XYZ file of C-alpha atoms in Angstrom:
506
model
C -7.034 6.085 -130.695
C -4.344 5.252 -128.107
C -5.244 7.327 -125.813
C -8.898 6.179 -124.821
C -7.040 2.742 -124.893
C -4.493 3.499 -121.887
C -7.836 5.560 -120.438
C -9.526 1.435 -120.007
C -6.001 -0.105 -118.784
C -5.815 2.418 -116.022
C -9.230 1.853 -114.916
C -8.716 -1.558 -115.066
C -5.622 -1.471 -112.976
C -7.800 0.404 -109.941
C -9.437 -0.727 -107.251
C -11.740 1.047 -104.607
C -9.883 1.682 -101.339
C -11.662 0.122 -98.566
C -11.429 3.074 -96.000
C -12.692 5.764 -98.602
C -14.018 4.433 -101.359
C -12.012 6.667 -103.972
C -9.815 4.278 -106.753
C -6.166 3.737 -106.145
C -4.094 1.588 -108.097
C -4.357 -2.251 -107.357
C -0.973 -2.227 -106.450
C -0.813 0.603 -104.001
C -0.071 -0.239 -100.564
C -1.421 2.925 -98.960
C -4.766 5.412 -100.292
C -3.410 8.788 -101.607
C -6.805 10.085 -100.621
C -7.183 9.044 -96.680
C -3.599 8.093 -96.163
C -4.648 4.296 -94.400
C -2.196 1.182 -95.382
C -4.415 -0.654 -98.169
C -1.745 -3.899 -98.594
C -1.472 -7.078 -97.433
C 1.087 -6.999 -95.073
C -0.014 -3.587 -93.494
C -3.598 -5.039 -92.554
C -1.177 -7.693 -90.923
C 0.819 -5.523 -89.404
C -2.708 -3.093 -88.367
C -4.063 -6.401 -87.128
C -0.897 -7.012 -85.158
C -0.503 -3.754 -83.946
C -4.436 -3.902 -82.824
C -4.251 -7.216 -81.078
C -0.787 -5.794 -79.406
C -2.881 -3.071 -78.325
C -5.884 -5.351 -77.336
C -3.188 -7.287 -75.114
C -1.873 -4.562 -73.553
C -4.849 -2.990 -72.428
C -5.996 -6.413 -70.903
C -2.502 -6.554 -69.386
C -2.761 -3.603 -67.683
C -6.219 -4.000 -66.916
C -4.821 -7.147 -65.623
C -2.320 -5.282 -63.434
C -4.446 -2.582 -62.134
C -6.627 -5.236 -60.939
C -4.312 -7.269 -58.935
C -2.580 -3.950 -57.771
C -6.180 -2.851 -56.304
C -6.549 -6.108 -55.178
C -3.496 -6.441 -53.344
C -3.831 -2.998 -51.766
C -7.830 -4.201 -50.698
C -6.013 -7.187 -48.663
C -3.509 -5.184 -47.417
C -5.936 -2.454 -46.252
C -8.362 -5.415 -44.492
C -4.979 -6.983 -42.952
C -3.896 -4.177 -41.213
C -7.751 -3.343 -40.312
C -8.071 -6.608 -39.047
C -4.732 -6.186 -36.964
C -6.080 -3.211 -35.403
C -8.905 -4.441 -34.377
C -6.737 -7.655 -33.082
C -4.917 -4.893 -31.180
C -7.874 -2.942 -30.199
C -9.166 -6.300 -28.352
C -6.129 -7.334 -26.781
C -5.739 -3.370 -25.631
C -9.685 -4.315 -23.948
C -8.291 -7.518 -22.176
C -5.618 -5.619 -20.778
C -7.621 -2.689 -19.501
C -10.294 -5.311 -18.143
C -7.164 -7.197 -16.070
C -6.135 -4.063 -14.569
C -9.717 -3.722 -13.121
C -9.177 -6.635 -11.789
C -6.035 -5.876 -11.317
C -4.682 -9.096 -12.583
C -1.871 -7.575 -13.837
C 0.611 -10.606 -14.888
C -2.893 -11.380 -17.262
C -3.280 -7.613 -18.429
C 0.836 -7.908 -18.904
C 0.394 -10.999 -20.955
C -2.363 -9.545 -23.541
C -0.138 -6.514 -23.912
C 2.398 -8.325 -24.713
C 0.256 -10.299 -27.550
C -1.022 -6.614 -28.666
C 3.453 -5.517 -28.930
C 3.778 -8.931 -31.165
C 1.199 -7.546 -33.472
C 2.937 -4.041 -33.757
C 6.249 -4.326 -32.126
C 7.602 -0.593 -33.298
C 4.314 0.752 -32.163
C 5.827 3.567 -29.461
C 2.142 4.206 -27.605
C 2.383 0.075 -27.178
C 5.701 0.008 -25.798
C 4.735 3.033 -23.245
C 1.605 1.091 -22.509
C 3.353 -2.121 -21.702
C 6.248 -0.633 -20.028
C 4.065 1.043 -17.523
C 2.093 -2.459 -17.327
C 5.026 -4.520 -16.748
C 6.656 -2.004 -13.903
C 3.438 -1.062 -11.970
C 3.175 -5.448 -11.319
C 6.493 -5.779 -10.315
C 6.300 -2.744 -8.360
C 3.347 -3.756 -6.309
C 4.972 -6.716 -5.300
C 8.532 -5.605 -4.649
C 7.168 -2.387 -2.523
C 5.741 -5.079 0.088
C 8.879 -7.410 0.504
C 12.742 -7.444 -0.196
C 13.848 -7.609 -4.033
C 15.217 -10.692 -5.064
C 18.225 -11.004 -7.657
C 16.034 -12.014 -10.785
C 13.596 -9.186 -9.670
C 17.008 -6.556 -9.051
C 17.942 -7.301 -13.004
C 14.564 -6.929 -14.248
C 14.058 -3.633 -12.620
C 17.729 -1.991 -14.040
C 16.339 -3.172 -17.837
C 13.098 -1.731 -16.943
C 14.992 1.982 -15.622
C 16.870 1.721 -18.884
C 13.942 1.056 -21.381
C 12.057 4.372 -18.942
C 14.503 6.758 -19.504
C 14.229 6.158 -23.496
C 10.351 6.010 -23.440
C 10.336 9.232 -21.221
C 12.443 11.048 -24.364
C 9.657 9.595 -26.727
C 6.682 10.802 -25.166
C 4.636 13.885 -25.886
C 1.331 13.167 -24.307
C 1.428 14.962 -20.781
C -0.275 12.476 -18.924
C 1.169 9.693 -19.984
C 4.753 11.363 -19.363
C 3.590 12.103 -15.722
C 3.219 8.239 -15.525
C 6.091 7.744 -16.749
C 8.307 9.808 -14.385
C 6.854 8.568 -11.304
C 6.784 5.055 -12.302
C 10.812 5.301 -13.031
C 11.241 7.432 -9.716
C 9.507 4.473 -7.674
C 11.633 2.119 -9.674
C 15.294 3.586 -9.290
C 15.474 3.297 -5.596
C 15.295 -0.464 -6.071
C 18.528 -0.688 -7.922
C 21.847 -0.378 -6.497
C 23.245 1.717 -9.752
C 20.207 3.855 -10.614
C 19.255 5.045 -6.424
C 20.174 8.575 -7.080
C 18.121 11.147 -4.984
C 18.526 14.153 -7.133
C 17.355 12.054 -9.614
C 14.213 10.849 -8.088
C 13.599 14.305 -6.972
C 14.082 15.616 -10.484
C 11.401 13.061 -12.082
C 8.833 13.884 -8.985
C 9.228 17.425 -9.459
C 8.698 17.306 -13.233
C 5.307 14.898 -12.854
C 4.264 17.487 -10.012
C 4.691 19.998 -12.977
C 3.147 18.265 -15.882
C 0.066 16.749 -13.797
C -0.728 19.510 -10.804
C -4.040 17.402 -9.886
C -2.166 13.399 -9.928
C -2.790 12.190 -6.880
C -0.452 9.643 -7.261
C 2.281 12.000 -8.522
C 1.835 13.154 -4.631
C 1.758 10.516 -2.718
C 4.758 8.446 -4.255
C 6.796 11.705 -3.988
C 6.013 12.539 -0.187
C 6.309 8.392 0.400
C 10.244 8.142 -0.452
C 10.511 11.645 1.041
C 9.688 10.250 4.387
C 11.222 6.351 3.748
C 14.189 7.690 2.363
C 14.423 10.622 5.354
C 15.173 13.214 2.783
C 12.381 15.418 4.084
C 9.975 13.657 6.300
C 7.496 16.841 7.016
C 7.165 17.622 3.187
C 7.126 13.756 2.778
C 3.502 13.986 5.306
C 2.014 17.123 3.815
C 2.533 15.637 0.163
C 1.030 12.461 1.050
C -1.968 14.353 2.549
C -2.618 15.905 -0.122
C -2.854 13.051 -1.836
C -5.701 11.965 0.378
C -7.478 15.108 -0.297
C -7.082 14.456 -4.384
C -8.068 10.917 -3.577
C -10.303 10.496 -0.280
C -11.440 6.685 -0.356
C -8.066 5.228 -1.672
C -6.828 2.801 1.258
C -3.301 2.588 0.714
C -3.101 6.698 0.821
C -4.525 7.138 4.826
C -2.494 3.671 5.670
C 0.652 4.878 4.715
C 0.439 7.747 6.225
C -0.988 7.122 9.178
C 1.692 4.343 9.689
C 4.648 6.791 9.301
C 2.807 9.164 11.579
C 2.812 5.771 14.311
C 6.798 5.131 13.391
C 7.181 8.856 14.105
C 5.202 8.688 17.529
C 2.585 10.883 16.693
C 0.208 8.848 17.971
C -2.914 11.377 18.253
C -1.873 12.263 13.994
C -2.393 8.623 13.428
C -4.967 7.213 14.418
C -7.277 9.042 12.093
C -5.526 7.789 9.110
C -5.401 4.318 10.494
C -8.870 4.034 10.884
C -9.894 5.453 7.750
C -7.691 3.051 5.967
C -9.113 0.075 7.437
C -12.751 1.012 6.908
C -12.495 2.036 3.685
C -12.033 -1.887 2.820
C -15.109 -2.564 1.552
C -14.441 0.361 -1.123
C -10.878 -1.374 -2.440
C -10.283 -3.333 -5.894
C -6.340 -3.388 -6.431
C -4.424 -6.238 -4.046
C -1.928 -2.751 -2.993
C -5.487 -1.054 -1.692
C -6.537 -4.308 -0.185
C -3.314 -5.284 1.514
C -3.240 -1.704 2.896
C -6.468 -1.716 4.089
C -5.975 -5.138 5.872
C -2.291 -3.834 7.351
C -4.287 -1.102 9.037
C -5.402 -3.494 11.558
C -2.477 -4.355 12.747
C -1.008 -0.835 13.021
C -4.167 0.220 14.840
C -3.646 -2.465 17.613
C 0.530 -1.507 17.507
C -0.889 2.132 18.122
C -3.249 1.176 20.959
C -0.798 -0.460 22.414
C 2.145 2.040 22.363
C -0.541 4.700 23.560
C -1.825 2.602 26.391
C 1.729 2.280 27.450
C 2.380 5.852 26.911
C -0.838 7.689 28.463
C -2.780 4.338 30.165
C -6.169 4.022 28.179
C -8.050 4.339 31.393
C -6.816 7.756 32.229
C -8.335 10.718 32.286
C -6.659 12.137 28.943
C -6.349 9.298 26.320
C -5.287 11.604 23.459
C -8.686 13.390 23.432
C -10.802 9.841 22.970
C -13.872 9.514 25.006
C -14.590 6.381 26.745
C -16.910 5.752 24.161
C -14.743 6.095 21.458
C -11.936 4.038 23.745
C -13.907 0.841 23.731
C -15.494 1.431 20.181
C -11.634 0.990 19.061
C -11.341 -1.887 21.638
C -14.217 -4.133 20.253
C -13.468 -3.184 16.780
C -9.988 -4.629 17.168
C -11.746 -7.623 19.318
C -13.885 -8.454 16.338
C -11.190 -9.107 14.082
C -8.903 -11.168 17.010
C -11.754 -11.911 19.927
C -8.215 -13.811 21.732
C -6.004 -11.371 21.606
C -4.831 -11.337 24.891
C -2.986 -7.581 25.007
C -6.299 -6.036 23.488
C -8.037 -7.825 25.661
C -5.993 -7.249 28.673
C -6.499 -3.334 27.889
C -9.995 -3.409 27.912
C -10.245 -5.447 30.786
C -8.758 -2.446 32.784
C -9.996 0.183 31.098
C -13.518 -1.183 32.518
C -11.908 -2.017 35.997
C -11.233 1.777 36.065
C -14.713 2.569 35.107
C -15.476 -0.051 37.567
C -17.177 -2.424 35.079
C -16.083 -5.657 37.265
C -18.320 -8.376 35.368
C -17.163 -6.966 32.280
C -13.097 -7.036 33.043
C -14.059 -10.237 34.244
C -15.455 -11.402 30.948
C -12.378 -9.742 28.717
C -9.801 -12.082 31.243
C -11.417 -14.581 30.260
C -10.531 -14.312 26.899
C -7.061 -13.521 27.499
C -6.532 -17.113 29.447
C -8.706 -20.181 29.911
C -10.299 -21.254 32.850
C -8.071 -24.335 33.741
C -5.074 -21.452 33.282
C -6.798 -19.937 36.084
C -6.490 -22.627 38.302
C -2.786 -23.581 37.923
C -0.453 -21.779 39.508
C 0.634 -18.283 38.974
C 3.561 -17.546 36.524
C 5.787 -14.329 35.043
C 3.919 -14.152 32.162
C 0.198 -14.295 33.457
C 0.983 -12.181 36.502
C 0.181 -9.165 35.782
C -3.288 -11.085 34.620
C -3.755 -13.103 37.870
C -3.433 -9.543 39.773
C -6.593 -8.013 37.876
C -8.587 -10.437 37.768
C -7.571 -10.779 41.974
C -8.578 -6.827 42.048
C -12.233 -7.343 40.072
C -13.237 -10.305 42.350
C -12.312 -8.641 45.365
C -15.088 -5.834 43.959
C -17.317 -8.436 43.776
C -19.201 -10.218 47.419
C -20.198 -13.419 45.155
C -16.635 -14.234 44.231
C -15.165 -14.076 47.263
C -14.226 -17.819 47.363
C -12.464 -17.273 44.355
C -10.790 -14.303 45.761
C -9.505 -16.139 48.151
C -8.150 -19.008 46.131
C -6.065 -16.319 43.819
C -5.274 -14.213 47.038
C -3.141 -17.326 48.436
C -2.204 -18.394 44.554
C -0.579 -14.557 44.490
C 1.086 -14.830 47.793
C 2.697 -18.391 47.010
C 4.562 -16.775 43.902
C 6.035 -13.775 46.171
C 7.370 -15.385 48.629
C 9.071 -18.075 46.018
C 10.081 -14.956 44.264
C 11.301 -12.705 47.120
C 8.406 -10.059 46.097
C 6.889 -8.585 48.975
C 3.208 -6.505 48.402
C 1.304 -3.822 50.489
C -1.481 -1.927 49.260
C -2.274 -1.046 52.924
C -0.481 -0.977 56.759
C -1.650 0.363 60.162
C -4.416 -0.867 62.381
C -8.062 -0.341 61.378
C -9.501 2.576 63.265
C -7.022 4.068 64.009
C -4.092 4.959 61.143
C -4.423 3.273 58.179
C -1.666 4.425 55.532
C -2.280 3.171 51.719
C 0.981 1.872 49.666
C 0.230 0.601 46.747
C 3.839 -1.669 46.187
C 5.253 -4.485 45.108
C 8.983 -4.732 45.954
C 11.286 -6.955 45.005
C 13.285 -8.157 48.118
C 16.017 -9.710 46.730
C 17.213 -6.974 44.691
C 20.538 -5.795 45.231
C 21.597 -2.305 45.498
C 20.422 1.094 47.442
C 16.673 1.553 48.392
C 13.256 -0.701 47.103
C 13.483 -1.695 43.975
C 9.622 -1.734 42.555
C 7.993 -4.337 40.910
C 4.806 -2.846 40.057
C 3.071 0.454 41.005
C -0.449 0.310 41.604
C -2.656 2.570 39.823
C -4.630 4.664 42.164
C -2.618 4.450 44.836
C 0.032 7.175 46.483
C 3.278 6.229 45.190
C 1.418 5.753 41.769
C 0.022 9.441 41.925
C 3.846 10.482 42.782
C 4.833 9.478 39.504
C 6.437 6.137 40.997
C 6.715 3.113 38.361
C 7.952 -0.395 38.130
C 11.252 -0.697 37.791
C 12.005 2.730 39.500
C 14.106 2.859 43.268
C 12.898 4.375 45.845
C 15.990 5.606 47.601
C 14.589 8.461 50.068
C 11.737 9.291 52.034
C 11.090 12.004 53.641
C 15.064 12.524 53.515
C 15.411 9.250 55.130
C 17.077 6.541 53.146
C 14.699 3.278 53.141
C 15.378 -0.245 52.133
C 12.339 -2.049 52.703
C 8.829 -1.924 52.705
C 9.341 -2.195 56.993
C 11.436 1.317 56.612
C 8.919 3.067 54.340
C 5.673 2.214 57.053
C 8.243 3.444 59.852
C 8.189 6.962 58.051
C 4.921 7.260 56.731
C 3.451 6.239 60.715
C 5.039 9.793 61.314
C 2.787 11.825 59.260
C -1.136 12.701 59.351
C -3.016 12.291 55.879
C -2.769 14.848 52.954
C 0.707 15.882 54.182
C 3.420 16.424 51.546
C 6.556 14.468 52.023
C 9.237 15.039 49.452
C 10.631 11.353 47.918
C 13.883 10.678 45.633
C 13.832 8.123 43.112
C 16.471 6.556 40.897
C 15.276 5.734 37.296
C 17.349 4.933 34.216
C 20.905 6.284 35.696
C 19.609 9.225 37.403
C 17.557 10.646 40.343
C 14.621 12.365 40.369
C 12.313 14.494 43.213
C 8.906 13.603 43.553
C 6.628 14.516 45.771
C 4.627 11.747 47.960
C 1.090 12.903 49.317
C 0.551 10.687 52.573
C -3.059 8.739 52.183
């Protein structure tokens, strides 16, 4: 009997187990069937432990999320700062075109703010910053702010040149320190220079810069002036239609005195102007001008523009250079006093006429004669006397001439003897108040037989015919001796010494 009696209290003491179903006792805290927590406290504790979970799932959720976040803004920051760079990169490069460079300089400088350790910006702007300075310096003398900016500049090349890997760029980089370190009293060291030209020649065989720059402070810096020209010509083959190449050279080639090397140059340079954006190329362009009319100038004084060998020019290529210098000064009264005998020799008399004009107005005409136009006064004298309508105006100058050599003591004879019967040509002007041995000249006239024996103003005649003369009296004495076409042997003295000419009596 007591044992179906226990069987009812342990039923009664069960309790299904909410996971599994089977009976456990009520009591139990965990199912001896599934092995799940069935108390109280351990459905707290699972609760706990759930919600924990719950929590940190959200947390990290949480975390990821601002993590991804944070890395979205970063990523559109720095895309945003590249494409800030990108446009101030775009201002720069459209500055240079037009070769504003303190603007181009300035955006640069906005694009290094942005990305200050950025080594391709800080080539970039280096390069920017020397090539401005550089095209100003190159034209004038350095001042002291400019001398300190330049030694920081050499000092911040010589790093960048260790940085750089990209070939051209590091051929930029070389020449742009060579062409800075002769601007600095510390840095001007020619093995130097000659070591970064070299190296660019290396790196960048077809840089026409990398040529020119080198064979430009070869010839300034008279290291090796011949390689200095050939460099610099290659240069214009590399680079045919940049201005500042022919001017440069064709400007040393004028310093040098080879006149017939440079006018070619010259004139290409100032043509090309129409074909020039950078304020170097321009400037260049514009100098040529004045170095042409310096070079027609020396050569006209050299080889006389009317003769018959003008450094292989043509008369039509003569006064093509003549007018095209006359269009950019129409007054110039050396140009103009060039052409006006250049067409008295071709014995354009109106025309010489016309260019005296411009060389003095007509109420200068009319005073009276002075050192400075006399040599103008004489011309246009010669042209009217060509001329049977002018010959009232001949006559005025005629007397205006005479007036000023006999105040100055200068006596003139183009011709002596009586007409029909010997007539000698002369061709002097003599100053008669000179001291010293023989007749000093004044002025030789072209065309004339003292001129053809090589006689010039300023030269002595001190023999003719191995008879000392003195004055223009003593040279018609001797001449009255011999018939026309005969040779008579002449000594001059000119600059210290004597020379033997030969005078062919006319």
């Amino acid at each position: 009997m007591e044992k179906p009696e226990s069987r009812s209290e342990s039923v009664d003491n069960t309790r299904p187990c909410p996971f599994c179903q089977e009976h456990i006792f009520t009591h139990a805290k965990k199912c001896k069937h599934c092995g799940e927590s069935v108390s109280r406290v351990s459905k707290v504790s699972r609760v706990a432990r759930t919600f924990v979970g719950f929590v940190g799932l959200i947390t990290a959720a949480l975390s990821l999320f601002y993590a991804l976040r944070e890395g979205y803004f970063y990523i559109e920051e720095r895309q945003q700062q590249r494409a800030e760079i990108r446009s101030y990169l775009d201002v720069a490069a459209q500055f240079q075109q037009l070769d504003s460079l303190d603007y181009a300089e300035r955006a640069m400088a906005k694009a290094l703010e942005l990305s200050p350790s950025d080594a391709s910006l800080q080539r970039h702007y280096f390069l920017l910053r020397s090539d401005r300075i550089l095209q100003e310096v190159e034209w004038r003398l350095v001042s002291g702010e400019e001398s300190k900016l330049i030694s920081e500049l050499v000092l911040d090349g010589f790093r960048l040149i260790r940085s750089s890997s990209d070939a051209p760029e590091l051929a930029q980089l070389l020449v742009i320190v060579a062409r800075l370190l002769p601007h600095t009293s510390v840095w001007n060291d020619a093995a130097k220079i000659i070591d970064f030209y070299e190296q660019a020649l290396t790196i960048g065989t077809e840089g026409a810069e990398s040529y020119f720059r080198y064979g430009q402070w070869l010839f300034e810096a008279e290291v090796d002036e011949d390689k200095g020209v050939e460099l610099m010509r290659q240069a214009i083959q590399i680079a045919p239609d940049n201005a500042l190449y022919h001017y440069e050279l064709g400007n040393k080639l004028l310093n040098k005195g080879e006149l017939k090397a440079a006018l070619n140059p010259l004139m290409m340079a100032k043509n090309l102007l129409p074909k020039q954006r950078r304020i170097a190329n321009l400037r260049a362009s514009n100098s040529a001008k004045s170095a042409l009319r310096r070079w027609v100038i020396e050569a006209d004084k050299k080889f006389e523009i009317h003769s018959d060998d003008f450094l292989g020019l043509c008369m039509e290529e003569r006064y093509a250079l003549i007018k095209d210098l006359l269009n950019d000064r129409n007054s110039d009264r050396e140009i103009n006093m060039i052409a006006a005998r250049l067409a008295y020799a071709q014995q354009e008399f109106e025309v010489s006429l016309a260019y005296l004009k411009n060389t003095q107005s007509d109420r200068d005409f009319s005073r009276q004669v002075q050192d400075y136009n006399l040599a103008i006064f004489n011309l246009y004298r010669d042209n009217l006397s060509q001329l049977p309508s002018q010959q009232a105006e001949f006559q005025r100058v005629e007397q205006a001439l005479q007036f000023y050599h006999q105040n100055r003591g200068i006596e003139e004879s183009l011709e002596f003897g009586i007409e029909g019967r010997n007539r000698y040509k002369v061709g002097l002007r003599v100053d008669t108040k000179s001291s010293g041995n023989g007749v000093y000249v004044v002025e030789s006239f072209s065309g004339y037989p003292f001129y053809n024996a090589g006689v010039r103003a300023g030269d002595r005649i001190i023999k003719l015919a191995h008879r000392e003369v003195n004055n223009l009296q003593s040279i018609y004495i001797l001449l009255d001796k011999f018939d026309h076409k005969t040779s008579v042997p002449m000594v001059i003295a000119r600059d210290g010494e004597q020379l033997e000419l030969n005078f062919i009596v006319e």
